[in-house]
Amino acid sequence: MLNRIDEKFNELKLKNRKALITYLAAGDPDIEATSVLVKEMVSRGADIVEIGIPYSDPVAEGPVIQRAHSRALSKKIKISDIMGIVKTVRKSVNVPIIYLVYFNCILQYGVDKFFNDLNITGVDGIIIPDLPFEERWEVDEFAARHNVHVITLVSPTSENRLSKMLKNPKGFIYCITSLGVTGMRNEFNTDFEHFIKTVKKYTSLPTALGFGISAPEHIRRLKDFSDGLIVGSAVVKKIEDSKNLNEALEKVGAFVSDLKGALDT
Amino acid sequence: MYDSLKGRFGEFGGQYSAETLMRALGELEQSYGKISEDSQFKKELSNLFKNYAGRPSLLYYAKNMTGDLGGGRIYLKREDLNHTGSHKINNVLGQALLAQKMGKKRIIAETGAGQHGVAAATAAALFGLECEVFMGAEDMKRQRLNVYRMRLLGAGVTGVSSGTGTLKDATNEALRHWARRVEDTFYLIGSVVGPHPYPTMVRDFQSIIGNEVKKQIALLEGRLPDCLVACVGGGSNAIGLFYPFIKDTAVKMIGVEAGGEGLSTKKHAAAISGGSVGVIHGMKTYLLQDGDGQINPVHSISAGLDYPGIGPEHSYLHEIKRAEYVSVTDKEAVDALKYLTRTEGILPALESAHALAHAIKIAPGMKKDKIIVINISGRGDKDVYPVAEYEKEVL
């Protein structure tokens, strides 16, 4: 059974194009906004949408996404609400949808039920920032059963671990641009050419760079290194800086268009 | 199945950590594994314990308290007499020495009550390391004396106002900071929590407490104690006391959690007594959470116990029923603090007062020839303001 993530990267490869992956936190500023914002991002050129499940203790996130999670949780949003809204969004959106979710949320929801519901609601992949290779046994069986790709995160510190980590990866490889947490950065010190080349030694899957990519000029600088680019905090910041939903839609839409423009030129 | 996994105590523990930190955790595990067998390291550490921290700490027979309660013979393990005023120095000296051997020039630490932060800042001063301590904004208010102590020692104190502004949030921020500076920074965790190898390593360094008690009680009473009582937040003073006795199954072990305003309210921090199994700060353990896995805000009058989780080895000792976990309220802890101060002239930390409060409940029901050891994990000077505030006294 082919997964939408694989189909998308195949399609892009044929067109000789790269994937634009954009993130928002579910329920920020409220759950209805998530539905329209996702559709807006897709209509403006997002190839894959990453939806963050808000968490009380998001240790991999910088301040911008932390605040988004707090805003969502202050509205008492539940994971079941998010599943419901994504199911509705899926009816009008064809691009792959990926969740970014901390492991304790999955564990308490019930691992089998969680992956089953991802399949039912049309979520294609999942990124679990606090579940390294060593603890992947917690989810692998259920992810395979329900045809959900668990995306492997690779960091600049992973080099000696890659042969174990990339034995049977799925979807694409999420390559973390630099040390630290998510958030907008002005410079990158990583040797991307070496980094991606090393990853490619172990897998033929597409790679996507994320963490800190926050402007069209970053896209122009980094796009030749990988098959996709992930923009998170900078999108969330547009939402945070908007006074109402219409303004957020306008700002996010224009920003995604700019990113897409930078990627396609 | 858990036997094949790393750093497990039954199903508990593990390494639920960001990929960026996995290499550092691997290096730490390897370095610690090598060094813990090294006789030179052992010699240096035991020299520091003796000549710097002032160990062994006394095992004091609390004659007045024993007479007043009219039951079992009560001994106090006086970790409050250690340099810097608590058991935290044991672990800090071990890890700082390890950091030095690993060639690290910079340490970071999280702190609740400030005891671990003070101990870490102290070791940093001693070893000439740069030190940054993360502390919840709420805790900085409650424990301003310790904040200034850390700054006097040359450490930077970074306030954390995200979440509830307490120990949990300070730990989150320390983990985020470590991910950024993982290449030159040693994260000196203060309790038996976090991803493997921390729970094991910190327990080993704290086991000096139980090892000393075993020798001391043999000299004083010629036998093993009947019961050990210690407070549990993350649980490092408790595991330090318990661990050397785990195989002595006749010795009862009781961990006392922070009951706050009572387990029927949401304002407590009793992870085992009131929580369920989940994942926090890199470990699988009991914790206070909702059905979606969101970590609940917790409460304790004692900043050092104000933590939603507990060390994974305690979860395991609870599950196999080797140790018993109970809780006492803020009020019972404050009353116990005042009681020991008046009865024995010893002002314990609010954390340790939780252990005392439970011991005060059970000692009268014990036969007079029974022996109970209470871990006085720290001294109470830092708690004078919080206690006065609780008693609505203006200083």
XYZ file of C-alpha atoms in Angstrom:
660
model
C 0.000 0.000 0.000
C 1.548 3.259 -1.123
C 1.608 6.113 1.358
C 0.827 9.700 0.274
C 4.314 10.767 1.444
C 6.004 8.361 -0.975
C 3.653 9.381 -3.783
C 4.362 13.053 -3.188
C 8.136 12.677 -3.265
C 7.900 10.473 -6.387
C 5.743 13.073 -8.107
C 8.092 15.913 -7.146
C 11.117 13.955 -8.316
C 9.576 13.464 -11.753
C 9.007 17.222 -11.949
C 12.522 17.824 -10.639
C 11.153 19.836 -7.735
C 11.638 20.004 -3.980
C 9.048 19.656 -1.234
C 7.898 22.606 0.839
C 6.801 21.337 4.249
C 5.061 23.828 6.544
C 4.140 23.426 10.199
C 1.486 24.778 12.494
C 0.346 23.810 15.963
C -3.151 22.353 16.085
C -5.578 24.579 17.949
C -3.476 27.735 17.637
C -5.221 30.077 18.165
C -8.251 27.758 18.063
C -9.298 24.500 16.436
C -11.457 26.062 13.682
C -8.491 28.213 12.605
C -6.369 25.074 12.120
C -8.732 23.776 9.477
C -8.726 26.949 7.373
C -5.011 27.620 7.872
C -4.087 24.138 6.640
C -6.218 24.606 3.528
C -4.677 28.053 2.928
C -1.115 26.689 3.230
C -1.916 23.942 0.735
C -3.562 26.298 -1.752
C -0.483 28.560 -1.546
C 1.904 25.744 -2.358
C 2.721 23.646 0.702
C 3.526 20.136 -0.555
C 3.280 18.488 2.852
C 1.633 19.817 6.013
C 3.029 19.104 9.456
C 0.584 19.527 12.341
C 1.948 19.785 15.882
C -0.098 18.200 18.666
C 0.148 20.758 21.473
C 1.964 19.473 24.540
C 2.492 20.790 28.051
C 6.236 20.063 27.976
C 7.527 20.391 24.400
C 11.247 19.975 25.129
C 12.314 20.020 21.470
C 10.682 23.378 20.786
C 11.973 26.908 20.971
C 9.941 29.777 22.472
C 7.725 30.496 19.418
C 6.290 26.982 19.163
C 6.170 26.635 22.972
C 3.878 29.671 23.068
C 1.709 28.220 20.293
C 1.286 25.014 22.312
C 0.359 27.041 25.390
C -2.217 29.052 23.429
C -3.803 25.870 22.096
C -3.834 24.139 25.488
C -5.324 27.186 27.182
C -8.431 26.469 25.064
C -8.536 22.936 26.554
C -7.990 21.301 23.179
C -8.066 17.476 23.221
C -6.327 15.057 20.868
C -9.746 13.689 19.883
C -10.752 17.220 18.730
C -7.639 17.365 16.557
C -8.356 13.949 15.040
C -11.871 15.172 14.248
C -10.799 18.375 12.527
C -8.050 16.651 10.525
C -10.576 14.084 9.310
C -12.690 16.932 7.945
C -9.691 18.719 6.420
C -8.642 15.500 4.701
C -11.866 15.557 2.637
C -10.701 18.655 0.767
C -6.911 18.334 0.951
C -4.835 15.738 -0.886
C -1.299 16.509 0.265
C 0.386 14.300 2.873
C -0.347 15.262 6.486
C 2.181 14.540 9.211
C 1.755 14.888 12.962
C 4.521 16.064 15.229
C 3.644 14.588 18.603
C 5.431 13.898 21.878
C 5.451 10.251 22.878
C 3.516 10.587 26.132
C 0.451 11.804 24.205
C 0.512 8.637 22.091
C 1.105 6.424 25.112
C -1.850 7.812 27.053
C -4.175 7.830 24.028
C -3.241 4.169 23.493
C -0.554 3.355 20.925
C -2.654 1.006 18.780
C -5.698 3.287 18.903
C -3.559 6.312 18.051
C -2.121 4.760 14.886
C -5.488 3.302 13.940
C -7.042 6.772 14.224
C -4.233 8.290 12.141
C -5.069 5.811 9.427
C -8.813 6.495 9.664
C -8.406 10.279 9.664
C -5.934 10.223 6.783
C -2.681 11.146 8.517
C 0.266 9.683 6.622
C 3.267 10.145 8.848
C 4.385 10.981 12.334
C 7.407 12.653 13.888
C 8.044 11.828 17.553
C 10.856 14.094 18.779
C 11.387 12.214 22.054
C 11.426 8.703 20.646
C 14.933 7.912 19.393
C 15.843 4.736 17.525
C 16.469 2.915 20.837
C 12.817 3.292 21.887
C 11.172 2.895 18.483
C 9.963 -0.588 19.517
C 7.164 1.266 21.308
C 5.462 2.178 18.015
C 6.985 0.336 15.027
C 4.601 -2.610 14.996
C 1.505 -0.381 15.196
C 2.770 2.119 12.629
C 3.386 -0.685 10.121
C -0.017 -2.257 10.810
C -1.816 1.017 10.098
C 0.406 2.194 7.208
C 1.713 5.300 8.972
C 5.325 6.332 8.341
C 7.369 7.086 11.442
C 9.825 9.698 10.205
C 13.416 9.315 11.390
C 15.049 12.449 12.810
C 18.765 12.786 12.124
C 20.903 15.419 13.817
C 24.441 16.662 13.117
C 25.423 14.574 16.196
C 24.002 11.347 14.726
C 26.886 10.380 12.446
C 28.082 7.292 14.314
C 24.516 6.129 14.870
C 23.312 6.313 11.276
C 23.973 2.706 10.294
C 21.587 1.502 13.037
C 19.103 4.343 12.668
C 18.701 4.119 8.917
C 18.243 0.361 8.549
C 14.630 0.568 7.458
C 13.506 4.191 7.415
C 10.144 5.296 6.011
C 8.903 8.321 4.070
C 11.794 10.750 4.264
C 14.678 11.579 6.564
C 14.164 14.682 8.716
C 17.619 16.239 8.892
C 17.996 18.707 11.760
C 20.013 21.669 10.457
C 21.799 22.500 13.677
C 22.042 21.728 17.381
C 19.348 22.959 19.718
C 15.597 23.269 19.520
C 13.166 24.545 16.876
C 13.144 28.263 16.198
C 14.183 30.897 13.734
C 17.910 31.210 13.114
C 20.011 33.747 11.300
C 22.925 31.523 10.476
C 23.708 27.851 10.048
C 27.104 26.432 10.935
C 26.575 22.903 9.728
C 28.457 21.527 6.717
C 25.268 20.543 4.872
C 27.000 18.940 1.939
C 28.850 16.526 4.206
C 25.815 16.002 6.435
C 23.398 15.043 3.640
C 26.041 13.011 1.797
C 26.604 10.976 4.941
C 22.876 10.354 5.340
C 22.596 9.366 1.673
C 25.261 6.691 2.201
C 22.737 4.738 4.240
C 19.451 5.404 2.487
C 17.946 6.289 -0.870
C 14.928 7.950 0.758
C 14.391 11.688 0.253
C 15.824 14.077 2.837
C 14.257 17.220 4.256
C 16.052 19.920 6.224
C 14.351 21.542 9.194
C 14.983 23.689 12.330
C 15.641 27.380 11.903
C 14.579 27.762 8.262
C 12.523 30.906 8.444
C 12.886 33.032 5.317
C 12.881 32.754 1.501
C 16.639 33.472 1.460
C 17.231 30.407 3.691
C 15.272 28.347 1.178
C 17.386 29.656 -1.692
C 20.559 28.884 0.258
C 19.627 25.387 1.378
C 17.425 23.947 -1.349
C 20.216 22.335 -3.329
C 21.280 20.194 -0.396
C 18.052 18.243 0.169
C 14.773 17.059 -1.342
C 12.604 19.117 0.961
C 12.637 22.042 3.373
C 10.622 22.378 6.566
C 9.434 25.739 7.915
C 7.819 25.806 11.362
C 8.419 28.607 13.844
C 8.333 31.314 11.168
C 4.815 30.239 10.102
C 3.682 30.058 13.728
C 5.085 33.549 14.316
C 2.849 34.913 11.530
C -0.151 33.433 13.306
C 1.001 34.798 16.655
C 1.475 38.294 15.221
C -2.004 38.427 13.696
C -4.911 40.151 15.401
C -7.559 37.869 13.939
C -8.036 34.849 11.716
C -8.380 36.853 8.500
C -5.089 38.581 9.132
C -3.453 35.242 9.973
C -4.748 33.704 6.739
C -3.431 36.619 4.742
C -0.002 36.641 6.400
C 0.485 32.866 6.379
C -0.767 32.614 2.798
C 1.568 35.339 1.537
C 4.497 33.831 3.457
C 3.936 30.327 2.063
C 3.720 31.837 -1.444
C 7.052 33.576 -0.898
C 8.667 30.369 0.351
C 7.272 28.450 -2.603
C 8.540 31.118 -4.965
C 12.024 30.837 -3.496
C 11.919 27.059 -3.790
C 10.766 26.984 -7.403
C 13.136 29.590 -8.817
C 11.412 -8.089 27.063
C 12.727 -5.106 29.040
C 15.920 -7.001 29.877
C 17.150 -6.422 26.341
C 16.622 -2.657 26.620
C 19.058 -0.162 28.038
C 18.758 1.447 31.426
C 15.548 -0.252 32.500
C 14.148 -0.997 35.920
C 11.432 -3.423 34.854
C 9.376 -1.446 32.351
C 10.572 1.877 33.794
C 13.452 4.141 32.777
C 14.792 4.082 29.213
C 16.021 6.847 26.925
C 13.073 8.882 25.614
C 15.337 11.645 24.488
C 15.841 13.990 21.541
C 18.116 12.524 18.849
C 20.493 15.495 19.249
C 21.297 14.338 22.800
C 21.702 10.630 22.098
C 25.395 10.810 21.276
C 26.105 12.737 24.480
C 24.097 10.204 26.501
C 26.072 7.403 24.891
C 29.378 9.107 25.695
C 28.265 9.712 29.261
C 27.260 6.083 29.675
C 30.598 4.890 28.333
C 32.711 7.314 30.356
C 30.781 6.588 33.532
C 30.975 2.844 32.913
C 34.751 3.030 32.621
C 35.375 5.477 35.416
C 33.089 3.859 37.984
C 35.442 0.854 37.918
C 38.559 3.008 38.108
C 40.315 2.854 41.477
C 41.915 6.277 41.052
C 38.470 7.866 40.508
C 37.074 6.052 43.526
C 39.971 7.250 45.643
C 39.588 10.860 44.544
C 35.847 10.816 45.151
C 36.141 9.260 48.569
C 38.780 11.841 49.445
C 36.379 14.618 48.398
C 33.570 13.044 50.411
C 35.739 12.925 53.503
C 37.762 16.113 53.321
C 35.439 18.413 51.425
C 31.852 17.314 52.086
C 32.543 16.226 55.665
C 31.467 12.600 55.337
C 30.557 10.265 56.862
C 27.477 12.141 58.016
C 26.316 11.278 61.518
C 23.737 8.669 62.340
C 22.179 10.352 65.344
C 20.018 8.577 67.932
C 17.052 10.925 68.507
C 16.561 10.197 72.179
C 14.036 12.951 72.912
C 11.910 12.095 69.916
C 12.055 8.365 70.684
C 11.006 9.025 74.284
C 8.263 11.425 73.280
C 6.715 9.162 70.646
C 7.084 6.117 72.895
C 7.651 3.510 70.161
C 10.574 2.370 67.986
C 14.117 3.679 68.374
C 14.573 6.626 66.014
C 17.839 7.377 64.226
C 18.382 10.399 62.006
C 20.806 10.182 59.094
C 22.237 13.687 59.178
C 22.736 14.575 55.496
C 21.898 18.129 56.591
C 25.384 18.305 58.107
C 27.124 17.868 54.759
C 28.894 20.788 53.152
C 26.244 22.936 51.369
C 23.576 21.536 53.664
C 22.079 18.553 51.910
C 22.679 15.153 50.315
C 22.902 16.846 46.903
C 26.655 17.343 47.306
C 27.263 13.555 47.057
C 25.964 13.332 43.505
C 27.392 16.676 42.474
C 30.952 15.797 43.495
C 30.685 12.502 41.611
C 29.356 14.059 38.418
C 31.622 17.131 38.522
C 34.661 14.884 38.914
C 33.406 12.827 35.981
C 32.834 16.005 33.930
C 36.392 17.063 34.646
C 37.752 13.660 33.591
C 35.704 13.928 30.386
C 37.390 17.247 29.665
C 34.222 19.349 29.959
C 34.711 22.963 30.982
C 31.105 23.887 31.524
C 28.264 22.381 33.567
C 24.561 23.147 33.662
C 22.024 22.081 36.276
C 18.328 22.380 37.048
C 17.176 23.118 40.558
C 13.944 23.237 42.548
C 14.631 24.315 46.110
C 18.069 25.471 45.067
C 19.923 22.787 47.034
C 21.157 21.020 43.920
C 21.895 24.349 42.259
C 23.965 25.447 45.249
C 25.786 22.121 45.330
C 26.488 22.293 41.580
C 27.700 25.906 41.836
C 29.923 24.830 44.727
C 31.498 21.980 42.793
C 31.947 24.291 39.794
C 33.833 26.749 41.996
C 35.965 23.935 43.392
C 36.792 22.413 40.005
C 37.070 25.701 38.109
C 34.131 24.951 35.799
C 31.700 27.423 34.303
C 28.214 26.850 35.726
C 24.700 27.844 34.675
C 21.700 26.878 36.797
C 18.108 26.799 35.504
C 15.491 27.567 38.114
C 11.742 28.122 37.908
C 10.705 31.746 38.380
C 8.257 30.699 41.097
C 11.006 28.779 42.926
C 13.374 31.751 42.659
C 10.841 33.718 44.679
C 10.372 30.938 47.232
C 14.101 30.296 47.585
C 15.730 33.681 47.011
C 18.404 32.961 49.616
C 19.692 30.037 47.555
C 19.547 32.117 44.359
C 21.919 34.613 45.891
C 24.133 31.836 47.264
C 24.555 30.453 43.756
C 25.447 33.872 42.392
C 27.986 34.382 45.192
C 29.537 31.085 44.133
C 29.987 32.477 40.623
C 27.190 30.577 38.874
C 24.719 32.129 36.468
C 21.087 31.576 37.461
C 18.600 31.584 34.595
C 14.962 32.044 35.576
C 12.392 29.906 33.746
C 8.885 31.314 33.577
C 7.346 28.868 31.087
C 4.750 26.387 32.366
C 4.340 26.488 36.124
C 7.743 28.110 36.735
C 8.939 25.208 38.894
C 11.379 22.273 38.789
C 9.679 20.547 35.826
C 10.028 23.660 33.685
C 13.598 24.279 34.824
C 14.385 20.708 33.703
C 12.728 21.309 30.298
C 14.821 24.433 29.803
C 18.040 22.716 30.890
C 17.349 19.937 28.349
C 16.721 22.515 25.602
C 19.876 24.374 26.496
C 21.866 21.141 26.554
C 20.673 20.316 23.017
C 22.130 23.660 21.900
C 25.446 23.362 23.760
C 25.813 19.584 23.878
C 29.345 19.630 22.504
C 30.995 21.553 25.334
C 28.504 21.184 28.176
C 27.983 18.525 30.835
C 24.410 18.339 32.139
C 24.622 17.620 35.840
C 21.153 16.261 36.700
C 20.294 16.582 40.386
C 18.139 13.553 41.002
C 17.588 9.942 39.933
C 15.546 11.137 36.956
C 16.120 11.754 33.252
C 17.220 9.403 30.483
C 19.640 6.513 31.074
C 22.360 6.610 32.450
C 21.329 9.362 34.889
C 19.010 7.373 37.208
C 21.670 4.683 37.662
C 24.641 7.022 37.936
C 23.009 9.383 40.435
C 21.818 6.420 42.512
C 25.369 5.052 42.623
C 26.767 8.368 43.849
C 24.014 8.696 46.474
C 24.385 5.116 47.715
C 27.050 6.380 50.090
C 24.112 7.308 52.364
C 22.807 3.752 52.754
C 26.268 2.229 52.820
C 27.218 4.452 55.758
C 23.954 3.724 57.573
C 24.593 0.007 57.261
C 28.021 0.317 58.912
C 26.919 2.852 61.503
C 23.868 0.932 62.672
C 25.942 -2.248 62.909
C 28.286 -0.453 65.323
C 25.490 1.198 67.292
C 22.943 -1.610 67.431
C 24.731 -4.633 66.065
C 22.050 -5.306 63.484
C 20.100 -3.997 60.490
C 17.383 -1.377 60.959
C 13.734 -2.455 60.685
C 12.519 0.488 58.696
C 13.949 3.254 56.472
C 11.999 6.437 55.759
C 12.922 9.106 53.210
C 11.144 11.833 51.279
C 10.736 11.423 47.522
C 10.531 14.110 44.866
C 12.744 12.745 42.112
C 13.937 10.443 44.857
C 17.735 10.652 45.047
C 18.098 10.818 48.829
C 15.607 7.964 49.179
C 17.268 5.680 46.624
C 20.653 6.542 48.157
C 19.405 5.280 51.507
C 17.391 2.320 50.136
C 19.659 0.875 47.487
C 22.227 -0.842 49.730
C 19.328 -2.488 51.639
C 17.258 -3.738 48.691
C 18.421 -7.325 49.138
C 17.891 -7.177 52.919
C 14.211 -7.948 52.546
C 13.503 -7.743 56.293
C 14.244 -4.014 56.116
C 11.085 -2.100 55.319
C 11.526 0.912 53.022
C 9.077 3.800 52.879
C 9.209 6.696 50.420
C 7.188 9.758 51.398
C 5.737 11.871 48.602
C 4.478 15.439 48.773
C 0.742 15.341 49.471
C 0.405 19.122 49.196
C -3.124 20.110 50.131
C -4.243 16.491 50.007
C -4.529 13.738 47.387
C -8.245 14.463 46.921
C -7.325 17.935 45.648
C -5.284 18.481 42.497
C -2.729 20.400 44.514
C -0.165 17.750 45.325
C 2.976 16.199 43.839
C 2.525 12.519 44.747
C 3.454 10.733 41.505
C 3.063 7.155 42.736
C 0.220 7.707 45.213
C -1.825 9.782 42.754
C -0.396 9.285 39.256
C -0.062 6.790 36.405
C 2.684 5.468 34.116
C 3.898 7.816 31.381
C 7.006 9.428 29.906
C 8.623 12.634 31.107
C 12.154 14.035 30.862
C 13.504 11.022 29.019
C 12.168 8.301 31.322
C 9.135 6.050 31.669
C 7.817 6.335 35.196
C 4.818 7.247 37.346
C 3.720 10.839 36.844
C 0.804 13.204 37.278
C -0.966 13.702 33.947
C -4.327 13.846 32.213
C -5.859 11.393 29.741
C -4.123 13.095 26.798
C -0.702 12.787 28.433
C -0.460 16.478 29.330
C 1.574 16.894 32.504
C -0.559 18.282 35.340
C 0.516 21.327 37.318
C 1.611 20.063 40.733
C 1.987 21.613 44.151
C 4.066 21.189 47.280
C 5.130 23.645 49.936
C 8.565 22.143 49.418
C 10.133 23.367 46.168
C 12.403 20.311 46.112
C 9.439 17.909 45.970
C 7.353 20.032 43.597
C 7.844 17.699 40.629
C 5.227 15.695 38.656
C 7.389 12.596 38.136
C 9.576 10.279 40.195
C 12.780 8.363 39.524
C 12.093 5.185 37.497
C 13.736 2.890 40.040
C 11.181 4.015 42.636
C 8.376 3.150 40.205
C 9.956 -0.283 39.935
C 10.394 -0.750 43.710
C 6.723 0.225 44.045
C 5.640 -2.219 41.366
C 7.529 -5.180 42.824
C 6.302 -4.060 46.264
C 9.828 -3.857 47.677
C 9.219 -0.306 48.889
C 6.050 1.375 50.057
C 5.088 4.888 48.930
C 2.882 7.136 51.033
C 2.256 10.859 51.175
C 1.960 13.597 53.794
C 0.406 17.037 53.428
C 2.030 20.469 53.527
C 0.589 20.987 56.987
C 1.908 17.688 58.341
C 5.352 18.523 56.942
C 5.389 21.996 58.528
C 4.247 20.524 61.850
C 7.001 17.892 61.655
C 9.618 20.560 60.889
C 8.546 22.494 63.967
C 8.416 19.311 66.047
C 11.994 18.245 65.289
C 13.256 21.757 65.809
C 11.687 21.941 69.274
C 12.343 18.336 70.299
C 15.909 17.790 69.111
C 17.115 21.275 68.181
C 17.523 20.256 64.548
C 15.889 22.381 61.832
C 15.284 20.055 58.861
C 14.503 21.046 55.277
C 10.808 21.018 54.344
C 11.613 18.123 52.007
C 13.060 16.021 54.840
C 10.170 17.083 57.087
C 7.909 14.959 54.864
C 9.858 11.845 55.866
C 9.737 12.939 59.495
C 5.984 13.509 59.387
C 5.382 9.949 58.270
C 7.849 8.540 60.786
C 6.024 10.446 63.533
C 2.836 8.647 62.462
C 4.285 5.131 62.494
C 6.908 5.215 65.279
C 4.403 5.084 68.185
C 2.938 1.854 66.783
C 6.338 0.134 66.650
C 7.710 -2.030 69.440
C 10.394 -0.355 71.547
C 13.153 -2.631 70.280
C 12.451 -1.777 66.633
C 14.788 0.579 64.799
C 13.685 3.252 62.353
C 16.101 5.376 60.308
C 14.863 8.702 58.908
C 16.887 10.466 56.261
C 17.282 14.132 57.137
C 18.234 14.946 53.564
C 18.897 18.630 54.155
C 18.876 21.463 56.621
C 16.022 23.939 56.921
C 17.709 27.342 56.957
C 16.491 27.934 53.413
C 12.912 27.202 54.521
C 12.613 29.800 57.236
C 10.843 32.247 54.889
C 8.446 29.707 53.311
C 7.511 28.319 56.729
C 6.958 31.796 58.177
C 4.792 32.625 55.160
C 2.812 29.412 55.634
C 2.301 30.276 59.296
C 1.272 33.788 58.205
C 4.103 35.322 60.211
C 5.743 38.480 58.878
C 9.544 38.493 59.210
